[in-house]
CSV table of C-alpha atoms and ligand atoms in Angstrom, one decimal:
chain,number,residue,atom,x,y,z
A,1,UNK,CA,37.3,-3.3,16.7
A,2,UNK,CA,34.0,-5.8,16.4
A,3,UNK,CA,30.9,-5.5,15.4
A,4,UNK,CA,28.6,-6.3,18.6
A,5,UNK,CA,25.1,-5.0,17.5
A,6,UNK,CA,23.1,-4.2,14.5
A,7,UNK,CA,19.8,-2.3,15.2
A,8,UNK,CA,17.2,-1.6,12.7
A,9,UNK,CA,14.8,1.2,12.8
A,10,UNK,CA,12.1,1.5,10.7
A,11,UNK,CA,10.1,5.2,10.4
A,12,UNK,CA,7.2,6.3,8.5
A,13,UNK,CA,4.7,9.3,8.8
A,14,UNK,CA,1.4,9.3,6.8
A,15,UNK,CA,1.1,12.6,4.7
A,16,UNK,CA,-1.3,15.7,4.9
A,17,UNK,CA,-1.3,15.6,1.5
A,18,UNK,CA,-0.6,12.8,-0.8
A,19,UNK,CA,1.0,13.3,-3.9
A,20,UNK,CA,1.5,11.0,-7.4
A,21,UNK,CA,4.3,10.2,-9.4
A,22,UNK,CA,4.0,7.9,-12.7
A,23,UNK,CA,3.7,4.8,-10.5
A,24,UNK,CA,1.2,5.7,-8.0
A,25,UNK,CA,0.2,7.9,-5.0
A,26,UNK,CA,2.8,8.5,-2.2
A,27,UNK,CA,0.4,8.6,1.1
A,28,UNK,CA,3.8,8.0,3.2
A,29,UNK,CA,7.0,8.4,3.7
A,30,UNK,CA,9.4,6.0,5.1
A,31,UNK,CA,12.9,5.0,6.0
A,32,UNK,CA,15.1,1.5,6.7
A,33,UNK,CA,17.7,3.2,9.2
A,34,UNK,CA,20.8,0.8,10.1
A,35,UNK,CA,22.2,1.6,13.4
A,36,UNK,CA,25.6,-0.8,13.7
A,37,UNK,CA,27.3,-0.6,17.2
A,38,UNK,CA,31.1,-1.7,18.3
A,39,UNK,CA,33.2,-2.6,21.2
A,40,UNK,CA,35.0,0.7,20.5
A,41,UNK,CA,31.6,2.9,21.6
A,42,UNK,CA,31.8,3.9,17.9
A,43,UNK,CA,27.9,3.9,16.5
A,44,UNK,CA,27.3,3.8,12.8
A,45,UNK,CA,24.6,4.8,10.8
A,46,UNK,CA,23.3,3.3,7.5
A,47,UNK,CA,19.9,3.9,5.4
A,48,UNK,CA,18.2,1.4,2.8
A,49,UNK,CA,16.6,3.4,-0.1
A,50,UNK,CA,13.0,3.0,0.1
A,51,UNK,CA,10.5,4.5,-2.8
A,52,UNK,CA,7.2,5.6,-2.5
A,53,UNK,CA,5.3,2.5,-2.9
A,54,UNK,CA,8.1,0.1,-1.2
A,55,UNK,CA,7.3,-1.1,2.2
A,56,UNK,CA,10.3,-0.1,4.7
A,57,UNK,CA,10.1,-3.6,5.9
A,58,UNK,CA,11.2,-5.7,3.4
A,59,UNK,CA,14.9,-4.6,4.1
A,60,UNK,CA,14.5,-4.3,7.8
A,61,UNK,CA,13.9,-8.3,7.4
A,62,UNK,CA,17.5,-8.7,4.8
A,63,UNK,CA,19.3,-6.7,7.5
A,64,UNK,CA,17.5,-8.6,10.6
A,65,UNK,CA,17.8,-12.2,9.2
A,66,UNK,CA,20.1,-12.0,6.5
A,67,UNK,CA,22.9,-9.7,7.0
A,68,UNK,CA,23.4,-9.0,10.4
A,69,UNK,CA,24.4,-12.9,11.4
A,70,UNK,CA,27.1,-12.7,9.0
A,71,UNK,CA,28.7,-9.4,9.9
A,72,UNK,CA,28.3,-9.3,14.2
A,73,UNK,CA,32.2,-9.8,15.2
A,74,UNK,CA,33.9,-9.0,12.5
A,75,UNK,CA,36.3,-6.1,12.1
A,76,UNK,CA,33.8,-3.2,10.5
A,77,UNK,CA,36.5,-1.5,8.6
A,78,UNK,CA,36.8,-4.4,6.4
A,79,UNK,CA,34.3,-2.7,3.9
A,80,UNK,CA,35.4,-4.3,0.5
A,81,UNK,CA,35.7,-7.8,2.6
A,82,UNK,CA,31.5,-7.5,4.2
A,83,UNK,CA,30.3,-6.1,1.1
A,84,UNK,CA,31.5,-9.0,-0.9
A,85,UNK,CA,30.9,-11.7,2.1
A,86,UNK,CA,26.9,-10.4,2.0
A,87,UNK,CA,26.6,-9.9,-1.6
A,88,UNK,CA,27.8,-13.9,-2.5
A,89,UNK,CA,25.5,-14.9,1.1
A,90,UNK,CA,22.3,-13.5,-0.7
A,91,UNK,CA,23.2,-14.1,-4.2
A,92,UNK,CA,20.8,-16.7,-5.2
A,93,UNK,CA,17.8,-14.5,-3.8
A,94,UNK,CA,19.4,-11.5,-3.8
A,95,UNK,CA,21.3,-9.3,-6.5
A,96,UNK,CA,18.9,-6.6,-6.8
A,97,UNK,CA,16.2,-4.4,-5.1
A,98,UNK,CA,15.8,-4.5,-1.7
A,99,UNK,CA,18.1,-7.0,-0.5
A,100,UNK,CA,21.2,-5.3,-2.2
A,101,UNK,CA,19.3,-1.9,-0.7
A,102,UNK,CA,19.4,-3.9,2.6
A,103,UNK,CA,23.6,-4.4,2.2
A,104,UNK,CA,23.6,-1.2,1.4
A,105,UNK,CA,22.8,0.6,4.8
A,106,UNK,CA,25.0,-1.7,6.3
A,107,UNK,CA,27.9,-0.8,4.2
A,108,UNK,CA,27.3,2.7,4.9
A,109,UNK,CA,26.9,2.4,8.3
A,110,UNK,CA,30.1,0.5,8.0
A,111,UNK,CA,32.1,3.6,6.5
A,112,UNK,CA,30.9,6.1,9.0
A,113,UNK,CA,32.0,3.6,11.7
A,114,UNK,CA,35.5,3.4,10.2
A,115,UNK,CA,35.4,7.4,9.3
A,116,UNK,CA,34.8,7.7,12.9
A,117,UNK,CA,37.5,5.5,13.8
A,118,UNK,CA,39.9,7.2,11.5
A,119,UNK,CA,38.9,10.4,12.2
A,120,UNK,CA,38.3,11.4,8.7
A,121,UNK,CA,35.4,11.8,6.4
A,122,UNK,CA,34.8,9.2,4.1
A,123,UNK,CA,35.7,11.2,1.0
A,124,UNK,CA,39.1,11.5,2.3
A,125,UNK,CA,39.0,7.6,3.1
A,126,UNK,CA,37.8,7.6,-1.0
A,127,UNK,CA,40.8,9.3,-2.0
A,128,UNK,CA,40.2,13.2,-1.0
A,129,UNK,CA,37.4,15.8,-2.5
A,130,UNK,CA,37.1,16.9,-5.7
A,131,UNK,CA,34.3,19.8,-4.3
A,132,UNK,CA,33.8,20.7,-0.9
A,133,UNK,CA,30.2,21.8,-2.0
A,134,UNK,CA,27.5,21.0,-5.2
A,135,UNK,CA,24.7,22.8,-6.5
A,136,UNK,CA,21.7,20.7,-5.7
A,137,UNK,CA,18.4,20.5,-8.3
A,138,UNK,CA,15.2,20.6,-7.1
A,139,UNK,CA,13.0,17.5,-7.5
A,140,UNK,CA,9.5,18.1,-7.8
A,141,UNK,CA,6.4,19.0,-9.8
A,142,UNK,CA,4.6,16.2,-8.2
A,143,UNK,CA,0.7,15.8,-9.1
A,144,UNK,CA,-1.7,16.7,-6.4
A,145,UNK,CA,-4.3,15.5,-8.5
A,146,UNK,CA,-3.2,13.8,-11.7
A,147,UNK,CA,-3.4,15.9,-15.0
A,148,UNK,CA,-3.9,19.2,-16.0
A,149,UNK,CA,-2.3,20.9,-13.4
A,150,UNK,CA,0.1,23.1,-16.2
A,151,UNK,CA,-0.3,26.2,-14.5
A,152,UNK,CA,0.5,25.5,-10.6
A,153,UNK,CA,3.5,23.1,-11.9
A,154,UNK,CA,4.8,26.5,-13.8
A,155,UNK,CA,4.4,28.8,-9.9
A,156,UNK,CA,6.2,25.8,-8.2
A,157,UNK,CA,8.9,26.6,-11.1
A,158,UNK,CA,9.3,29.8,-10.2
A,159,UNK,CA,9.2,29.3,-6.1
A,160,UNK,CA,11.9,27.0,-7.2
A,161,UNK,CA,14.2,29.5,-8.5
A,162,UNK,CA,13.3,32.1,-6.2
A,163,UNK,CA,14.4,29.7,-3.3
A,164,UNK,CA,17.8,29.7,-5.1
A,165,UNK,CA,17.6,26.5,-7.4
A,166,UNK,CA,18.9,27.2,-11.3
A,167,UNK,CA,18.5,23.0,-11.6
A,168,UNK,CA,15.3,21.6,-11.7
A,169,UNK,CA,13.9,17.8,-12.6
A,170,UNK,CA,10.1,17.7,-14.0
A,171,UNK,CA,8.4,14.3,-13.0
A,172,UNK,CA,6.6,13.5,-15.9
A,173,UNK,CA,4.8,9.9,-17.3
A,174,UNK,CA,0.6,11.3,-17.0
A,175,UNK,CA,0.5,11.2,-20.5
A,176,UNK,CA,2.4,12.5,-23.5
A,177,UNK,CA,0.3,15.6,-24.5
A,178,UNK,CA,-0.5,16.0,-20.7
A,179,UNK,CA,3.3,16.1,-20.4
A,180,UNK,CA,4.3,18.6,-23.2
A,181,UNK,CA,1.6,20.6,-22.0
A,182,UNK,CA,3.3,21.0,-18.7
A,183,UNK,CA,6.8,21.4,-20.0
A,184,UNK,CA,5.4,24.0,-22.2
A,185,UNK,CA,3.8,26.3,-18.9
A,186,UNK,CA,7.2,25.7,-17.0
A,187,UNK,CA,9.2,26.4,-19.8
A,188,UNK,CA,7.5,30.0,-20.3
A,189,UNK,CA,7.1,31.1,-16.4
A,190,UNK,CA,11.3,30.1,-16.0
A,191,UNK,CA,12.0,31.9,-19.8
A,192,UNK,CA,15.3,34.6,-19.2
A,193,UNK,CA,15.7,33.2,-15.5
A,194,UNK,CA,18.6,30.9,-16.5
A,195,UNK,CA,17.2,27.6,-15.2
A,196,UNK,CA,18.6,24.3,-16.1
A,197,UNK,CA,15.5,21.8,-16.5
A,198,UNK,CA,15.9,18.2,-16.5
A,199,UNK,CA,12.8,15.4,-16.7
A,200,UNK,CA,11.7,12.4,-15.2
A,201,UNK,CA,9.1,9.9,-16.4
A,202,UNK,CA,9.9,7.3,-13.9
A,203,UNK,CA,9.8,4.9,-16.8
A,204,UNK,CA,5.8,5.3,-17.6
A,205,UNK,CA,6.2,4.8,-21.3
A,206,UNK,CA,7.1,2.3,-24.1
A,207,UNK,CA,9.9,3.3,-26.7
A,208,UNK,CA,7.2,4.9,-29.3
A,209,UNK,CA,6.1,7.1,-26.8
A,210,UNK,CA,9.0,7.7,-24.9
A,211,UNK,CA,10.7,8.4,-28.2
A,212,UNK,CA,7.7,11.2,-28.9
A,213,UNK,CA,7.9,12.8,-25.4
A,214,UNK,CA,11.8,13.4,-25.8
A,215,UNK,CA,11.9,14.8,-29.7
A,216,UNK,CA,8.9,17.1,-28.5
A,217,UNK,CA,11.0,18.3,-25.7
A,218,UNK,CA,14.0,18.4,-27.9
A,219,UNK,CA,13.7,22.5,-27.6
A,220,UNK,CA,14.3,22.4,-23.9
A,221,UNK,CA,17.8,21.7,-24.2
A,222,UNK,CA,17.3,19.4,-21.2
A,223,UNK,CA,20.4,18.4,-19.1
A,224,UNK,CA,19.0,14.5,-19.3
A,225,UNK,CA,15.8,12.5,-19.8
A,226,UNK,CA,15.5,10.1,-16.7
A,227,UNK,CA,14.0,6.7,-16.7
A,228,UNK,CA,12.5,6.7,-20.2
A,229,UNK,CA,12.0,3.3,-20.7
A,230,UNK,CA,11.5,0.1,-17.9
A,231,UNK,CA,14.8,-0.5,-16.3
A,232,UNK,CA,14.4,-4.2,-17.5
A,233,UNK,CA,14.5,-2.8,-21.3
A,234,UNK,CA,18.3,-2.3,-21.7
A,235,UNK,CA,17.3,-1.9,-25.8
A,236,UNK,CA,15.0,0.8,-25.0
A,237,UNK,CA,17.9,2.8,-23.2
A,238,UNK,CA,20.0,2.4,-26.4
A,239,UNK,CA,17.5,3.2,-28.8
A,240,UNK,CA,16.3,6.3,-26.9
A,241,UNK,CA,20.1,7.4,-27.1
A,242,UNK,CA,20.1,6.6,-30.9
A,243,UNK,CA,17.1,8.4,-31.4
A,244,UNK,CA,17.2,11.5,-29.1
A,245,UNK,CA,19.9,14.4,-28.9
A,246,UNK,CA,19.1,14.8,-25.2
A,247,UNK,CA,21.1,12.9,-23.0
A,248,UNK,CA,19.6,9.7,-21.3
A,249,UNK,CA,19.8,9.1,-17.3
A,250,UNK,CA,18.5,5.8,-15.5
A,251,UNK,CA,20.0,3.5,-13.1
A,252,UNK,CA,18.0,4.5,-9.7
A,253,UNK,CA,16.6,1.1,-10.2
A,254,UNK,CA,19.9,-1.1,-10.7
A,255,UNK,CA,22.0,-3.0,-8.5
A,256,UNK,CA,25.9,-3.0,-8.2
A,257,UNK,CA,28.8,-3.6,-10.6
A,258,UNK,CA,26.8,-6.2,-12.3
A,259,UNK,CA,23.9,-4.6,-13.0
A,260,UNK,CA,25.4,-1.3,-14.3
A,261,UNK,CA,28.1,-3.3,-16.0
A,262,UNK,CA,25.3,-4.4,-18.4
A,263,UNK,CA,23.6,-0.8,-18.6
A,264,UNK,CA,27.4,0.2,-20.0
A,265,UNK,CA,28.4,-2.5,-22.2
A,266,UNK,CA,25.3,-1.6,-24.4
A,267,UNK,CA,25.8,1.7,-23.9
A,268,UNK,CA,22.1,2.4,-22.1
A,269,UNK,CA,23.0,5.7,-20.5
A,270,UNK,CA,25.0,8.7,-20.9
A,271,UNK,CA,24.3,9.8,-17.1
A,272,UNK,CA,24.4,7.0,-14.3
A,273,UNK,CA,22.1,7.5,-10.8
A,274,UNK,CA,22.9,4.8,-8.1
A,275,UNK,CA,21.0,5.3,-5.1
A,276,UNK,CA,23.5,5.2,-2.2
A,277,UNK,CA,21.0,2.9,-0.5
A,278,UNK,CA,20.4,0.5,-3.0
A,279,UNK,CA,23.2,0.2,-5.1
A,280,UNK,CA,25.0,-1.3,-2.9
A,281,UNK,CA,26.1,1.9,-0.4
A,282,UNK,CA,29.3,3.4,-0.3
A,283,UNK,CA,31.3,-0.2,-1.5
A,284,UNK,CA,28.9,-0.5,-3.9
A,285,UNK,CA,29.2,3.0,-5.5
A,286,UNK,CA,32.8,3.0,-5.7
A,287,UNK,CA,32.5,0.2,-7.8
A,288,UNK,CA,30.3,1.7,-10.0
A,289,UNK,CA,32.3,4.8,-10.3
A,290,UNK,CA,34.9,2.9,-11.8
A,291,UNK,CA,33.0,0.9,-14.2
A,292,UNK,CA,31.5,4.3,-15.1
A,293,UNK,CA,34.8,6.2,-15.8
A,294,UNK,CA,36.1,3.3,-17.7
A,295,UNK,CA,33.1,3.5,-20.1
A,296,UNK,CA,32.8,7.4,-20.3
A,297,UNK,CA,29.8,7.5,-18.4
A,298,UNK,CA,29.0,10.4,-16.1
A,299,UNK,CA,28.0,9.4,-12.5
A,300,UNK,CA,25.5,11.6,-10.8
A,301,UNK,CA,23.9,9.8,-8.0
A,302,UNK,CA,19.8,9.7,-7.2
A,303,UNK,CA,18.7,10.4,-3.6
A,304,UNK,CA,15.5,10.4,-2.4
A,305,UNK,CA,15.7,8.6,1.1
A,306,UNK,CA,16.4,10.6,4.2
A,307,UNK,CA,19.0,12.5,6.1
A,308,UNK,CA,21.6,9.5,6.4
A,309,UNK,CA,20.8,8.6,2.2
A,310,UNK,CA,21.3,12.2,1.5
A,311,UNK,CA,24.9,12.7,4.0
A,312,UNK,CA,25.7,9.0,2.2
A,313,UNK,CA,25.8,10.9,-1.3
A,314,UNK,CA,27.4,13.9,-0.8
A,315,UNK,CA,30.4,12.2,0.5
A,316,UNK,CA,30.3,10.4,-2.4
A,317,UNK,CA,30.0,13.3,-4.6
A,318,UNK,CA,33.2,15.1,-3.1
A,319,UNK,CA,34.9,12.4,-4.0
A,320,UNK,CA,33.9,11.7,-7.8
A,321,UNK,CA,35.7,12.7,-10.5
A,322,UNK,CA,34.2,14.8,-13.3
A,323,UNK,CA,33.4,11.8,-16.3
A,324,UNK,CA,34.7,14.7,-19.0
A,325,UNK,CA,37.6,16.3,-18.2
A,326,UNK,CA,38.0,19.5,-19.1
A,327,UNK,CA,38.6,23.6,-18.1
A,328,UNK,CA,34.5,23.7,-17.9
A,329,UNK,CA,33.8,20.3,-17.1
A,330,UNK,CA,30.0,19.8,-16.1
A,331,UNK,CA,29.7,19.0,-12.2
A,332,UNK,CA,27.5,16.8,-10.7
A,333,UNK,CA,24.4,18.3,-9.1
A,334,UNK,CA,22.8,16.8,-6.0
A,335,UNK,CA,19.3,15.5,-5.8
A,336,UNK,CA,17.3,17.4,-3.8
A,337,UNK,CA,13.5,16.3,-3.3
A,338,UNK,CA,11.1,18.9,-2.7
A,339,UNK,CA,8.1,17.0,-1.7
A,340,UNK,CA,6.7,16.7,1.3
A,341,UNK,CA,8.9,14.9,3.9
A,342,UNK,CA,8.0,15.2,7.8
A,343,UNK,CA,11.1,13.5,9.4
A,344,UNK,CA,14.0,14.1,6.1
A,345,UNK,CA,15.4,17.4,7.7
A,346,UNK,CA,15.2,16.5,11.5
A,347,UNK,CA,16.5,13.1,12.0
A,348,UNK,CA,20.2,14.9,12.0
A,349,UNK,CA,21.0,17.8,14.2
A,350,UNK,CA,22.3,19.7,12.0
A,351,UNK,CA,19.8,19.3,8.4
A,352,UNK,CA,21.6,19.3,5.1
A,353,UNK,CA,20.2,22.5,3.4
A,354,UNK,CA,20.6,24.5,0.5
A,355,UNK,CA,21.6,28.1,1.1
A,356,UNK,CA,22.4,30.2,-1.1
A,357,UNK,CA,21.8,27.8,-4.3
A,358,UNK,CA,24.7,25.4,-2.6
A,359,UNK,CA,25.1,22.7,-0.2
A,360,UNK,CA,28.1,22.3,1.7
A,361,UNK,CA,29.5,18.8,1.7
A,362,UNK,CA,29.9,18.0,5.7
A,363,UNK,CA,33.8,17.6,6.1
A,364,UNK,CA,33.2,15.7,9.8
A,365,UNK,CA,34.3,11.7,10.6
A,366,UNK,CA,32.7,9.1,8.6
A,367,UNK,CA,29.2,10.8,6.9
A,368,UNK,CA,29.8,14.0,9.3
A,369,UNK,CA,26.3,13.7,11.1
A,370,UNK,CA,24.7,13.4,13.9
A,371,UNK,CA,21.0,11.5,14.6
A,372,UNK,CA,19.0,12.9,17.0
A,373,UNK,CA,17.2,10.1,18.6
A,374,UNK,CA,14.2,12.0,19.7
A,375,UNK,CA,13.0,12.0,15.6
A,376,UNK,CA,13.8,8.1,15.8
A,377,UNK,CA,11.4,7.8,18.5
A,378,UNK,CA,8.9,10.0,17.3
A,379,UNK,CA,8.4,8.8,13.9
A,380,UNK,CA,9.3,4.5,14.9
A,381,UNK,CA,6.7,2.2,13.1
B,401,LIG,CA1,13.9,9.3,-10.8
């Protein structure tokens, strides 16, 4: 089998309503979509993560003029042999951010083709599933206008749960006391409800005051503390671990074995989030996985991207091992945005939903969906 085509699709949709996280207002949403086509009539599909703020483009371009020349006739099951031929291509303008995000919805589009071929999901072409379903946690508590919005955050924590969510991650980082403030509200419309909470400043603060936001949230017994510090301040992470009793996640914003290699020879993090689309996709995570085990780190990937990103990471969450092994091992939880997203559920025919407070793991060839090319239309740049 050969690669004969690689098509890129860019989408985006402007939203009704904007809404803010530490690092700016989201007034879009947008997706890099891979589409990678064979002689064999096998299609497969692929997604480069792409934040708020981050213009879809950039990796369109990687994938257009970097990538796509180096991978059109070869043999698209050789995963481990295109991941490494485009990561050492791109190295000396590459290594992180969106060119490794752009790699990555190739080599995802890559697995489904060979899950396809195989006719197997790619968690049995990972070695089998731990799971066949996960609980997922609901990412929210967005600003709709920037502070002292305590009390709405505190009803979207109880639609949360009432919807059928018992994990949920607080975006924080609009100010310490405005923070605590907020925790405190959410804290006291979830009390007896059983609710898990995590937080998320999406690194907003310094070490002082990232240090002052986690011991004032110490109460909470919070599953982790996400992105406290920069992703460039590897220190930071390892002083927040010294200095907090919460658990400390990051990693949404690093790049492949290298770049988590250093997060766990200092010992940055107790909880690792690659992005499927821009840690280097499926390759990319497996890697990780394995530098993560070795180093007693848990793995429990970010997703924020769209239907393929999100179909991407649950096959890689049937397949991951627990990082503490034991009778009542802790699970990994799936990432499940609640923000506003007009093309996330439609783009495959059949959305990946919670029901029930679960989502089943599609058991399908390759990522086990299907795009419906009437969304790809609709929502094309
Ligand atoms: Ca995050």
């Amino acid at each position: 089998m050969k690669v004969t085509e690689v098509v890129v699709h860019v989408l985006k949709s402007p939203l009704a309503e904007p809404f803010a996280f530490s690092q700016g207002w989201v007034r879009q949403r947008s997706a890099t979509l891979v589409e990678v086509r064979t002689d064999a009539g096998i299609t497969g599909w692929g997604e480069a993560f792409a934040q708020g703020l981050e213009p879809p483009e950039i990796a369109a371009a990687a994938v257009a003029h970097a990538l796509t020349p180096l991978i059109l006739g070869s043999d698209p099951q050789d995963t481990e042999v295109l991941w490494h031929r485009m990561y050492h291509a791109t190295r000396d303008y590459g290594r992180k951010g969106s060119v490794v995000a752009a790699i990555s919805a190739i080599d995802i589009a890559l697995w489904d083709i060979t899950g396809k071929a195989r006719g197997a999901p790619i968690w049995k072409l990972l070695g089998g599933a731990f799971r066949s379903r996960v609980e997922p946690y609901a990412t929210g508590f967005y600003r709709l206008r920037g502070q002292g919005e305590a009390e709405r955050l505190a009803e979207e924590a109880i639609r949360h749960h009432e919807s059928g969510f018992r994990f949920m991650k607080v975006k924080l980082g609009y100010g310490v006391e405005d923070d605590i403030a907020c925790m405190h509200a959410i804290g006291r419309a979830i009390e007896g409800r059983g609710v898990t909470l995590m937080i998320d400043t999406n690194h907003a603060y310094g070490r002082a005051e990232a240090a002052r936001l986690g011991r004032a949230l110490e109460g909470f017994d919070l599953r982790w503390y996400e992105e406290p510090v920069a992703p460039e301040d590897v220190a930071g992470y390892v002083e927040m671990r010294a200095r907090l009793s919460t658990p400390i996640a990051g990693g949404e914003n690093e790049h492949t074995l290298y770049g988590f290699r250093d997060l766990f020879v200092a010992g940055a993090v107790d909880v690792a989030q690659p992005d499927l689309g821009s840690c280097g996709g499926i390759t990319g995570a497996r890697h990780i996985v394995a530098l993560a085990q070795a180093h007693g780190v848990a793995v429990n990937p970010h997703v924020w991207g769209s239907a393929i990103a999100q179909a991407a990471s649950l096959q890689l969450i049937a397949a991951l091992p627990v990082a503490h092994h034991s009778l009542f091992a802790q699970e990994p939880i799936l990432e499940y945005d609640r923000s506003s997203h007009p093309f996330r559920q439609h783009l495959i025919t059949a959305p990946i939903v919670q029901q029930g407070g679960w989502v089943a793991i599609p058991g399908g060839p390759g990522l086990g969906v299907e795009v419906d090319r009437a969304v790809l239309e609709k929502f094309r740049a």
